mmCIF file of C-alpha atoms in Angstrom:
data_model
loop_
_atom_site.group_PDB
_atom_site.id
_atom_site.type_symbol
_atom_site.label_atom_id
_atom_site.label_comp_id
_atom_site.label_asym_id
_atom_site.label_seq_id
_atom_site.Cartn_x
_atom_site.Cartn_y
_atom_site.Cartn_z
ATOM 1 C CA MET A 1 58.796 159.252 151.502
ATOM 2 C CA LYS A 2 60.413 160.516 154.679
ATOM 3 C CA PRO A 3 61.488 157.933 157.247
ATOM 4 C CA TYR A 4 59.841 157.919 160.641
ATOM 5 C CA ALA A 5 61.459 160.273 163.148
ATOM 6 C CA VAL A 6 61.557 157.360 165.612
ATOM 7 C CA GLU A 7 60.676 153.729 165.042
ATOM 8 C CA LEU A 8 60.782 151.028 167.696
ATOM 9 C CA LYS A 9 60.569 147.417 166.525
ATOM 10 C CA ASN A 10 59.749 144.795 169.169
ATOM 11 C CA VAL A 11 61.778 146.643 171.807
ATOM 12 C CA SER A 12 62.101 145.116 175.282
ATOM 13 C CA LYS A 13 64.141 146.105 178.326
ATOM 14 C CA VAL A 14 64.606 143.451 181.009
ATOM 15 C CA TYR A 15 66.383 144.148 184.297
ATOM 16 C CA SER A 16 67.905 141.135 185.996
ATOM 17 C CA GLY A 17 66.732 140.418 189.531
ATOM 18 C CA LEU A 18 69.200 137.590 190.159
ATOM 19 C CA LEU A 19 71.493 139.613 192.431
ATOM 20 C CA ARG A 20 68.542 140.496 194.654
ATOM 21 C CA GLY A 21 66.989 137.044 194.531
ATOM 22 C CA GLU A 22 64.021 138.404 192.586
ATOM 23 C CA LYS A 23 62.450 137.642 189.229
ATOM 24 C CA ASN A 24 63.618 139.496 186.140
ATOM 25 C CA LEU A 25 61.664 142.718 185.507
ATOM 26 C CA ALA A 26 60.469 143.554 181.990
ATOM 27 C CA ALA A 27 60.253 147.345 182.231
ATOM 28 C CA VAL A 28 59.445 147.496 178.502
ATOM 29 C CA ASN A 29 57.825 144.472 176.910
ATOM 30 C CA ASP A 30 57.898 144.044 173.123
ATOM 31 C CA ILE A 31 56.923 147.597 172.114
ATOM 32 C CA SER A 32 56.617 148.622 168.474
ATOM 33 C CA LEU A 33 55.951 152.288 167.635
ATOM 34 C CA GLN A 34 56.222 154.478 164.544
ATOM 35 C CA ILE A 35 56.489 158.199 165.366
ATOM 36 C CA ARG A 36 56.107 160.584 162.457
ATOM 37 C CA GLN A 37 58.209 163.591 161.522
ATOM 38 C CA GLY A 38 56.903 166.766 163.197
ATOM 39 C CA GLU A 39 54.497 164.901 165.468
ATOM 40 C CA PHE A 40 53.706 165.705 169.095
ATOM 41 C CA PHE A 41 53.661 162.172 170.474
ATOM 42 C CA THR A 42 52.970 161.333 174.127
ATOM 43 C CA LEU A 43 53.802 158.275 176.207
ATOM 44 C CA LEU A 44 51.129 158.260 178.911
ATOM 45 C CA GLY A 45 50.702 155.973 181.894
ATOM 46 C CA PRO A 46 51.013 155.532 185.668
ATOM 47 C CA SER A 47 54.309 155.301 187.519
ATOM 48 C CA GLY A 48 56.214 152.129 186.670
ATOM 49 C CA CYS A 49 54.446 151.552 183.339
ATOM 50 C CA GLY A 50 57.659 151.758 181.278
ATOM 51 C CA LYS A 51 57.173 155.168 179.631
ATOM 52 C CA THR A 52 60.359 156.779 180.990
ATOM 53 C CA THR A 53 62.414 153.652 180.210
ATOM 54 C CA THR A 54 61.102 153.830 176.636
ATOM 55 C CA LEU A 55 62.167 157.473 176.417
ATOM 56 C CA ARG A 56 65.618 156.654 177.814
ATOM 57 C CA ILE A 57 66.024 153.895 175.205
ATOM 58 C CA ILE A 58 65.270 156.437 172.451
ATOM 59 C CA ALA A 59 67.720 158.894 174.042
ATOM 60 C CA GLY A 60 70.459 156.275 174.358
ATOM 61 C CA PHE A 61 70.661 156.378 178.157
ATOM 62 C CA GLU A 62 69.460 152.760 178.151
ATOM 63 C CA PHE A 63 70.086 150.058 175.555
ATOM 64 C CA PRO A 64 67.311 147.598 174.639
ATOM 65 C CA THR A 65 67.635 143.983 175.746
ATOM 66 C CA SER A 66 66.062 143.037 172.418
ATOM 67 C CA GLY A 67 64.521 144.794 169.451
ATOM 68 C CA ASP A 68 65.667 147.706 167.306
ATOM 69 C CA VAL A 69 65.625 151.518 167.571
ATOM 70 C CA TYR A 70 65.629 153.562 164.362
ATOM 71 C CA LEU A 71 66.172 157.341 164.312
ATOM 72 C CA ASN A 72 65.385 159.008 160.983
ATOM 73 C CA GLY A 73 65.496 155.569 159.405
ATOM 74 C CA GLU A 74 68.947 154.632 160.734
ATOM 75 C CA LEU A 75 69.520 151.741 163.150
ATOM 76 C CA SER A 76 70.707 153.376 166.368
ATOM 77 C CA ASN A 77 70.736 150.609 168.988
ATOM 78 C CA ASN A 78 74.362 151.103 170.023
ATOM 79 C CA LEU A 79 74.790 154.827 169.387
ATOM 80 C CA PRO A 80 75.742 156.799 172.525
ATOM 81 C CA PRO A 81 73.460 159.720 173.452
ATOM 82 C CA TYR A 82 75.780 162.440 172.101
ATOM 83 C CA LYS A 83 75.745 160.863 168.634
ATOM 84 C CA ARG A 84 71.950 160.681 168.400
ATOM 85 C CA PRO A 85 69.915 163.485 166.719
ATOM 86 C CA VAL A 86 67.911 163.970 169.911
ATOM 87 C CA ASN A 87 67.959 166.183 172.998
ATOM 88 C CA THR A 88 66.224 165.609 176.332
ATOM 89 C CA VAL A 89 64.486 168.028 178.703
ATOM 90 C CA PHE A 90 64.100 166.693 182.247
ATOM 91 C CA GLN A 91 61.677 167.582 185.036
ATOM 92 C CA ASN A 92 64.377 169.195 187.200
ATOM 93 C CA TYR A 93 65.675 171.404 184.314
ATOM 94 C CA ALA A 94 69.346 170.776 185.403
ATOM 95 C CA LEU A 95 70.392 174.405 184.772
ATOM 96 C CA PHE A 96 73.877 175.454 185.867
ATOM 97 C CA PRO A 97 73.369 177.996 188.692
ATOM 98 C CA HIS A 98 76.729 179.722 188.108
ATOM 99 C CA LEU A 99 76.016 180.386 184.424
ATOM 100 C CA SER A 100 73.743 183.076 183.030
ATOM 101 C CA VAL A 101 70.675 182.205 180.993
ATOM 102 C CA ALA A 102 72.551 182.829 177.748
ATOM 103 C CA GLN A 103 75.538 180.766 178.916
ATOM 104 C CA ASN A 104 73.230 177.899 179.920
ATOM 105 C CA VAL A 105 71.611 177.925 176.495
ATOM 106 C CA ALA A 106 75.019 178.103 174.793
ATOM 107 C CA PHE A 107 76.536 175.242 176.807
ATOM 108 C CA GLY A 108 76.023 172.484 174.242
ATOM 109 C CA LEU A 109 77.286 174.678 171.404
ATOM 110 C CA THR A 110 80.366 175.570 173.455
ATOM 111 C CA ILE A 111 81.143 171.894 174.045
ATOM 112 C CA LYS A 112 80.820 171.283 170.293
ATOM 113 C CA ARG A 113 83.199 174.226 169.625
ATOM 114 C CA VAL A 114 80.686 176.065 167.454
ATOM 115 C CA PRO A 115 82.322 179.384 166.407
ATOM 116 C CA ALA A 116 81.378 182.316 168.644
ATOM 117 C CA PRO A 117 79.458 184.375 166.053
ATOM 118 C CA GLU A 118 77.272 181.416 165.054
ATOM 119 C CA ARG A 119 76.876 180.348 168.678
ATOM 120 C CA ASP A 120 75.747 183.814 169.798
ATOM 121 C CA ALA A 121 73.296 184.102 166.907
ATOM 122 C CA ARG A 122 71.766 180.703 167.661
ATOM 123 C CA VAL A 123 71.456 181.531 171.377
ATOM 124 C CA ARG A 124 69.670 184.813 170.560
ATOM 125 C CA GLU A 125 67.366 182.949 168.182
ATOM 126 C CA ALA A 126 66.567 180.302 170.828
ATOM 127 C CA LEU A 127 65.865 182.898 173.530
ATOM 128 C CA GLU A 128 63.559 184.819 171.188
ATOM 129 C CA LEU A 129 61.768 181.572 170.369
ATOM 130 C CA ILE A 130 60.904 181.032 174.041
ATOM 131 C CA ARG A 131 60.142 184.755 174.545
ATOM 132 C CA LEU A 132 62.999 185.395 176.966
ATOM 133 C CA GLY A 133 65.147 187.452 174.620
ATOM 134 C CA ASP A 134 65.747 190.223 177.176
ATOM 135 C CA LEU A 135 66.698 187.902 180.089
ATOM 136 C CA GLY A 136 69.925 186.404 178.748
ATOM 137 C CA ALA A 137 72.079 188.080 181.409
ATOM 138 C CA ARG A 138 70.046 186.789 184.356
ATOM 139 C CA TYR A 139 70.886 183.703 186.408
ATOM 140 C CA PRO A 140 68.573 180.731 187.044
ATOM 141 C CA ASN A 141 67.808 181.793 190.647
ATOM 142 C CA GLN A 142 66.442 185.084 189.287
ATOM 143 C CA LEU A 143 63.823 183.309 187.177
ATOM 144 C CA SER A 144 60.412 181.854 187.932
ATOM 145 C CA GLY A 145 59.778 178.115 187.585
ATOM 146 C CA GLY A 146 58.103 178.619 184.220
ATOM 147 C CA GLN A 147 61.002 180.750 182.942
ATOM 148 C CA GLN A 148 63.532 178.129 184.073
ATOM 149 C CA GLN A 149 61.572 175.498 182.211
ATOM 150 C CA ARG A 150 61.708 177.610 179.047
ATOM 151 C CA VAL A 151 65.476 178.031 179.402
ATOM 152 C CA ALA A 152 65.847 174.251 179.604
ATOM 153 C CA LEU A 153 63.801 174.010 176.392
ATOM 154 C CA ALA A 154 65.946 176.629 174.676
ATOM 155 C CA ARG A 155 69.138 174.812 175.694
ATOM 156 C CA ALA A 156 67.794 171.659 174.023
ATOM 157 C CA LEU A 157 66.417 173.399 170.925
ATOM 158 C CA VAL A 158 69.566 175.431 170.240
ATOM 159 C CA ASN A 159 71.289 172.200 169.191
ATOM 160 C CA ARG A 160 68.635 171.787 166.462
ATOM 161 C CA PRO A 161 67.763 168.169 167.263
ATOM 162 C CA ALA A 162 65.577 166.126 164.936
ATOM 163 C CA VAL A 163 63.647 164.893 167.987
ATOM 164 C CA LEU A 164 63.068 166.578 171.362
ATOM 165 C CA LEU A 165 62.417 164.210 174.283
ATOM 166 C CA LEU A 166 60.556 165.642 177.290
ATOM 167 C CA ASP A 167 60.426 163.670 180.537
ATOM 168 C CA GLU A 168 57.583 165.134 182.653
ATOM 169 C CA PRO A 169 59.003 168.681 182.197
ATOM 170 C CA LEU A 170 55.997 170.384 183.816
ATOM 171 C CA GLY A 171 55.762 168.144 186.874
ATOM 172 C CA ALA A 172 57.379 170.656 189.243
ATOM 173 C CA LEU A 173 55.071 173.558 188.294
ATOM 174 C CA ASP A 174 51.869 174.575 190.050
ATOM 175 C CA LEU A 175 48.539 173.857 188.342
ATOM 176 C CA LYS A 176 47.887 177.274 186.772
ATOM 177 C CA LEU A 177 51.426 177.639 185.435
ATOM 178 C CA ARG A 178 51.382 174.040 184.205
ATOM 179 C CA GLU A 179 48.207 174.712 182.198
ATOM 180 C CA GLN A 180 49.777 177.855 180.708
ATOM 181 C CA MET A 181 52.949 175.980 179.783
ATOM 182 C CA GLN A 182 50.952 173.182 178.140
ATOM 183 C CA HIS A 183 49.577 175.713 175.668
ATOM 184 C CA GLU A 184 52.990 177.341 175.161
ATOM 185 C CA LEU A 185 54.712 173.993 174.571
ATOM 186 C CA LYS A 186 52.191 172.995 171.904
ATOM 187 C CA GLN A 187 52.535 176.363 170.171
ATOM 188 C CA LEU A 188 56.329 176.124 170.369
ATOM 189 C CA GLN A 189 56.280 172.659 168.797
ATOM 190 C CA LYS A 190 54.186 173.990 165.911
ATOM 191 C CA ARG A 191 56.607 176.883 165.367
ATOM 192 C CA VAL A 192 59.806 174.803 165.343
ATOM 193 C CA GLY A 193 58.197 171.900 163.473
ATOM 194 C CA ILE A 194 60.308 169.138 165.028
ATOM 195 C CA THR A 195 59.153 165.895 166.605
ATOM 196 C CA PHE A 196 58.316 166.087 170.311
ATOM 197 C CA ILE A 197 58.100 162.876 172.353
ATOM 198 C CA TYR A 198 56.544 163.698 175.694
ATOM 199 C CA VAL A 199 56.308 161.547 178.831
ATOM 200 C CA THR A 200 53.611 162.222 181.414
ATOM 201 C CA HIS A 201 51.240 160.527 183.861
ATOM 202 C CA ASP A 202 48.769 163.434 183.562
ATOM 203 C CA GLN A 203 45.842 162.489 181.302
ATOM 204 C CA GLU A 204 44.658 166.085 180.807
ATOM 205 C CA GLU A 205 48.160 167.144 179.801
ATOM 206 C CA ALA A 206 48.328 164.355 177.220
ATOM 207 C CA LEU A 207 44.851 165.042 175.819
ATOM 208 C CA THR A 208 45.544 168.783 175.582
ATOM 209 C CA MET A 209 48.848 168.718 173.718
ATOM 210 C CA SER A 210 49.218 165.494 171.749
ATOM 211 C CA ASP A 211 48.698 164.588 168.118
ATOM 212 C CA ARG A 212 48.767 160.923 169.185
ATOM 213 C CA ILE A 213 49.037 159.121 172.508
ATOM 214 C CA ALA A 214 50.415 155.713 173.466
ATOM 215 C CA VAL A 215 48.775 154.632 176.724
ATOM 216 C CA MET A 216 51.105 152.285 178.610
ATOM 217 C CA SER A 217 50.763 149.824 181.479
ATOM 218 C CA GLU A 218 53.040 147.048 182.721
ATOM 219 C CA GLY A 219 55.609 147.708 180.004
ATOM 220 C CA ARG A 220 53.145 147.392 177.113
ATOM 221 C CA VAL A 221 51.214 149.782 174.907
ATOM 222 C CA GLN A 222 47.540 149.352 175.771
ATOM 223 C CA GLN A 223 46.185 151.705 173.104
ATOM 224 C CA LEU A 224 47.604 153.983 170.434
ATOM 225 C CA GLY A 225 45.552 156.750 168.854
ATOM 226 C CA THR A 226 44.509 160.391 168.741
ATOM 227 C CA PRO A 227 43.269 162.046 171.965
ATOM 228 C CA GLU A 228 39.709 161.785 170.635
ATOM 229 C CA ASP A 229 40.083 158.062 169.889
ATOM 230 C CA ILE A 230 41.627 157.334 173.270
ATOM 231 C CA TYR A 231 38.938 159.230 175.175
ATOM 232 C CA ASN A 232 35.849 158.236 173.209
ATOM 233 C CA TYR A 233 36.796 154.680 172.175
ATOM 234 C CA PRO A 234 38.937 153.075 174.902
ATOM 235 C CA SER A 235 40.168 149.679 173.783
ATOM 236 C CA ASN A 236 40.072 147.981 177.190
ATOM 237 C CA HIS A 237 39.157 148.410 180.837
ATOM 238 C CA PHE A 238 42.519 149.884 181.824
ATOM 239 C CA VAL A 239 42.384 152.679 179.243
ATOM 240 C CA ALA A 240 38.748 153.477 180.027
ATOM 241 C CA ASP A 241 39.526 153.708 183.735
ATOM 242 C CA PHE A 242 42.809 155.608 183.402
ATOM 243 C CA ILE A 243 41.673 158.283 180.923
ATOM 244 C CA GLY A 244 39.162 160.707 182.406
ATOM 245 C CA ASP A 245 36.149 159.939 184.587
ATOM 246 C CA THR A 246 34.249 156.825 183.621
ATOM 247 C CA ASN A 247 31.158 154.887 184.679
ATOM 248 C CA PHE A 248 31.308 151.090 184.467
ATOM 249 C CA ILE A 249 28.127 148.978 184.317
ATOM 250 C CA GLU A 250 28.637 145.215 184.383
ATOM 251 C CA GLY A 251 26.011 142.938 182.930
ATOM 252 C CA ASN A 252 25.250 140.081 180.567
ATOM 253 C CA VAL A 253 24.215 140.339 176.922
ATOM 254 C CA LEU A 254 20.471 139.783 176.606
ATOM 255 C CA SER A 255 20.061 140.516 172.895
ATOM 256 C CA LEU A 256 22.056 141.924 169.981
ATOM 257 C CA HIS A 257 20.638 144.376 167.420
ATOM 258 C CA GLU A 258 21.957 146.263 164.410
ATOM 259 C CA ASP A 259 22.434 149.573 166.228
ATOM 260 C CA HIS A 260 22.334 148.640 169.928
ATOM 261 C CA THR A 261 22.801 145.885 172.512
ATOM 262 C CA VAL A 262 20.478 145.053 175.404
ATOM 263 C CA LEU A 263 22.111 144.031 178.682
ATOM 264 C CA LYS A 264 20.719 142.379 181.783
ATOM 265 C CA VAL A 265 22.015 144.347 184.785
ATOM 266 C CA GLY A 266 20.697 142.756 187.955
ATOM 267 C CA ARG A 267 16.932 142.619 187.406
ATOM 268 C CA GLU A 268 16.899 145.515 184.942
ATOM 269 C CA GLU A 269 17.448 145.840 181.205
ATOM 270 C CA VAL A 270 19.967 148.458 180.043
ATOM 271 C CA VAL A 271 20.478 149.567 176.454
ATOM 272 C CA ALA A 272 24.069 149.989 175.269
ATOM 273 C CA GLY A 273 25.589 150.818 171.912
ATOM 274 C CA ARG A 274 26.473 148.398 169.161
ATOM 275 C CA SER A 275 29.470 146.260 170.031
ATOM 276 C CA ASN A 276 32.554 146.312 167.791
ATOM 277 C CA VAL A 277 33.637 142.890 169.066
ATOM 278 C CA ARG A 278 31.879 139.594 168.532
ATOM 279 C CA LEU A 279 29.421 138.871 171.366
ATOM 280 C CA ALA A 280 26.722 136.310 172.015
ATOM 281 C CA PRO A 281 23.700 136.278 174.349
ATOM 282 C CA GLY A 282 24.827 135.445 177.880
ATOM 283 C CA ASP A 283 28.312 136.937 177.481
ATOM 284 C CA LYS A 284 29.521 139.005 180.422
ATOM 285 C CA VAL A 285 30.426 142.564 179.377
ATOM 286 C CA THR A 286 31.150 145.995 180.826
ATOM 287 C CA MET A 287 29.329 149.039 179.505
ATOM 288 C CA VAL A 288 31.452 152.200 179.672
ATOM 289 C CA ILE A 289 29.854 155.659 179.592
ATOM 290 C CA ARG A 290 31.294 159.059 180.556
ATOM 291 C CA PRO A 291 29.524 161.203 183.211
ATOM 292 C CA GLU A 292 29.020 164.074 180.737
ATOM 293 C CA LYS A 293 27.156 161.763 178.332
ATOM 294 C CA LEU A 294 24.316 161.202 180.836
ATOM 295 C CA SER A 295 21.367 163.555 181.397
ATOM 296 C CA ILE A 296 19.294 163.503 184.583
ATOM 297 C CA SER A 297 15.777 164.568 185.626
ATOM 298 C CA LEU A 298 13.438 163.866 188.517
ATOM 299 C CA GLU A 299 11.447 160.693 187.926
ATOM 300 C CA GLY A 300 7.866 161.479 186.987
ATOM 301 C CA GLY A 301 8.571 165.195 186.665
ATOM 302 C CA ASP A 302 7.145 167.307 183.859
ATOM 303 C CA ALA A 303 10.395 169.135 183.181
ATOM 304 C CA GLU A 304 12.688 168.162 180.366
ATOM 305 C CA PRO A 305 15.743 166.193 181.491
ATOM 306 C CA ALA A 306 18.605 168.413 182.618
ATOM 307 C CA PRO A 307 21.050 168.396 179.687
ATOM 308 C CA ALA A 308 24.393 166.683 179.960
ATOM 309 C CA ALA A 309 27.408 168.928 180.406
ATOM 310 C CA ASN A 310 28.249 168.656 176.702
ATOM 311 C CA GLY A 311 24.704 169.415 175.574
ATOM 312 C CA SER A 312 24.263 166.111 173.747
ATOM 313 C CA GLY A 313 20.829 165.002 172.633
ATOM 314 C CA ALA A 314 19.506 162.778 169.835
ATOM 315 C CA ARG A 315 18.256 159.211 170.263
ATOM 316 C CA ARG A 316 17.842 158.474 173.973
ATOM 317 C CA ALA A 317 17.688 155.400 176.180
ATOM 318 C CA GLN A 318 16.936 155.612 179.889
ATOM 319 C CA MET A 319 17.708 154.105 183.295
ATOM 320 C CA ASN A 320 16.001 154.685 186.623
ATOM 321 C CA ALA A 321 18.100 155.498 189.676
ATOM 322 C CA ARG A 322 18.204 157.141 193.106
ATOM 323 C CA VAL A 323 20.429 160.096 194.088
ATOM 324 C CA THR A 324 23.084 159.221 196.676
ATOM 325 C CA ASP A 325 25.065 162.494 196.704
ATOM 326 C CA GLU A 326 25.691 165.767 194.898
ATOM 327 C CA VAL A 327 29.047 167.567 194.787
ATOM 328 C CA PHE A 328 29.757 171.117 193.571
ATOM 329 C CA VAL A 329 32.767 171.118 191.207
ATOM 330 C CA GLY A 330 32.713 174.702 189.897
ATOM 331 C CA THR A 331 30.937 175.199 186.583
ATOM 332 C CA ASP A 332 29.338 171.753 186.956
ATOM 333 C CA ASN A 333 27.752 169.646 189.661
ATOM 334 C CA ARG A 334 28.607 165.969 189.990
ATOM 335 C CA VAL A 335 25.501 163.970 190.910
ATOM 336 C CA TYR A 336 26.024 160.423 192.174
ATOM 337 C CA VAL A 337 23.181 157.975 191.623
ATOM 338 C CA ALA A 338 22.620 154.271 192.240
ATOM 339 C CA LEU A 339 20.784 152.147 189.713
ATOM 340 C CA LYS A 340 17.916 150.094 191.081
ATOM 341 C CA SER A 341 19.901 146.905 190.652
ATOM 342 C CA GLY A 342 23.314 148.056 189.605
ATOM 343 C CA PRO A 343 26.339 150.199 190.464
ATOM 344 C CA GLU A 344 26.686 153.813 191.544
ATOM 345 C CA LEU A 345 27.194 156.199 188.621
ATOM 346 C CA ALA A 346 28.350 159.806 188.294
ATOM 347 C CA VAL A 347 26.484 162.367 186.176
ATOM 348 C CA LEU A 348 27.949 165.739 185.252
ATOM 349 C CA VAL A 349 25.316 168.488 185.182
ATOM 350 C CA ARG A 350 25.685 172.166 184.396
ATOM 351 C CA ASN A 351 25.713 174.149 187.615
ATOM 352 C CA MET A 352 22.304 175.651 188.498
ATOM 353 C CA ASP A 353 20.340 173.578 185.947
ATOM 354 C CA GLN A 354 18.532 171.700 188.708
ATOM 355 C CA ASP A 355 19.064 170.799 192.373
ATOM 356 C CA PHE A 356 18.973 167.177 193.464
ATOM 357 C CA LYS A 357 18.712 165.837 196.995
ATOM 358 C CA LYS A 358 19.824 162.541 198.465
ATOM 359 C CA GLY A 359 17.062 159.982 197.975
ATOM 360 C CA ASP A 360 15.483 161.667 194.930
ATOM 361 C CA ARG A 361 14.267 159.200 192.349
ATOM 362 C CA VAL A 362 15.629 160.201 188.961
ATOM 363 C CA ARG A 363 15.656 159.190 185.325
ATOM 364 C CA LEU A 364 18.941 159.019 183.419
ATOM 365 C CA THR A 365 18.786 159.443 179.648
ATOM 366 C CA TYR A 366 21.578 158.960 177.146
ATOM 367 C CA ASP A 367 22.404 158.133 173.555
ATOM 368 C CA PRO A 368 23.424 154.435 173.445
ATOM 369 C CA ALA A 369 26.018 155.323 170.793
ATOM 370 C CA ASP A 370 27.881 157.300 173.472
ATOM 371 C CA SER A 371 28.554 154.103 175.419
ATOM 372 C CA ARG A 372 31.281 151.540 174.798
ATOM 373 C CA LEU A 373 31.021 147.769 175.334
ATOM 374 C CA LEU A 374 34.089 145.905 176.571
ATOM 375 C CA PRO A 375 34.316 142.147 177.063
ATOM 376 C CA ALA A 376 34.775 141.167 180.702
ATOM 377 C CA ALA A 377 38.528 140.545 180.371
ATOM 378 C CA GLN A 378 41.704 141.578 182.120
ATOM 379 C CA LEU A 379 44.217 144.078 180.733
ATOM 380 C CA GLY A 380 44.077 144.189 176.964
ATOM 381 C CA THR A 381 46.932 144.916 174.576
ATOM 382 C CA LEU A 382 47.481 147.104 171.582
ATOM 383 C CA GLU A 383 45.970 144.590 169.192
ATOM 384 C CA GLU A 384 42.547 145.038 170.805
ATOM 385 C CA GLY A 385 42.670 148.775 170.156
ATOM 386 C CA GLN A 386 44.415 148.728 166.803
ATOM 387 C CA GLU A 387 41.323 150.041 165.027
ATOM 388 C CA ALA A 388 41.592 153.302 166.986
ATOM 389 C CA ALA A 389 45.193 153.725 165.958
ATOM 390 C CA GLU A 390 44.499 153.779 162.257
#
């Protein structure tokens, strides 16, 4: 059995605040991760969550205050960066402006005194891999942002690392180019077959490219799982709020059934899905449901409910509401509604299915299984979402 490409065991990084008269800061707080060989693994979270510090610990630019770092099964806590089987690609690319593309790619091999014939062959191979084989003689200022990013990738890959670390490498690109590069990066990772560990704050980027995602906040992993697990089964309020658009409905448990739960929301009863945590009548909970999981129709109308953006159907529950706003968002319209005795919700509707006006009384229908029940608690930890990680 192959060892994990990267394994972190109870890793913490604490920065002392004594010199500034402040409290110590735990940038990374007791993280344990097992990253498989050939996996595209993403560390996702807001600024200051500890994801870049975690990446720097793997790279050897930072040493853990406690815990252990294993690379390919070998303890690597005190190894300097140049002795680790990893390479890092940064957001700013860090290309040498006075060197050609080929010379930039060859830089690491030159430092290692790789013989010229082998070095030239590996540079050609790396440039072909990123589809810039005919641009080796150009200089960085003659390339587009996307091309420069590819050169930075080639410079890292030419060293044949076991693990490639990527620290927000697409952050400087415009939206359209960033979306194109997301696809290219994923395809490149499949072709080279090595482990990619990717840091980003962009949820769409993480969902698009990753085999698994570790969602981080306040130095801890909040949930670990596939993109589908993370999106459809958030383990706590933070993950549900951070990943995608989400509706939150707070209420109290009225009754528990085999396949659903009834909540008291204000003066109304709302049907939610079956809870995967132990609840009792009277418990305060939050029902989570995505805008695309709701369908909407005019109250009392004869027409069938306008389908949700994902075309879901099946067993339906319903809530009554009033339209507060409608916003055009391209292929879909976002309709905002207020429950009779509850919060404002968003509903995603296919553009042109039906027009809604402010004040319209509407009926929302949904499959209770598409909702998620979370206990009314503060930030959770990985243990609460462990089921999704399996």
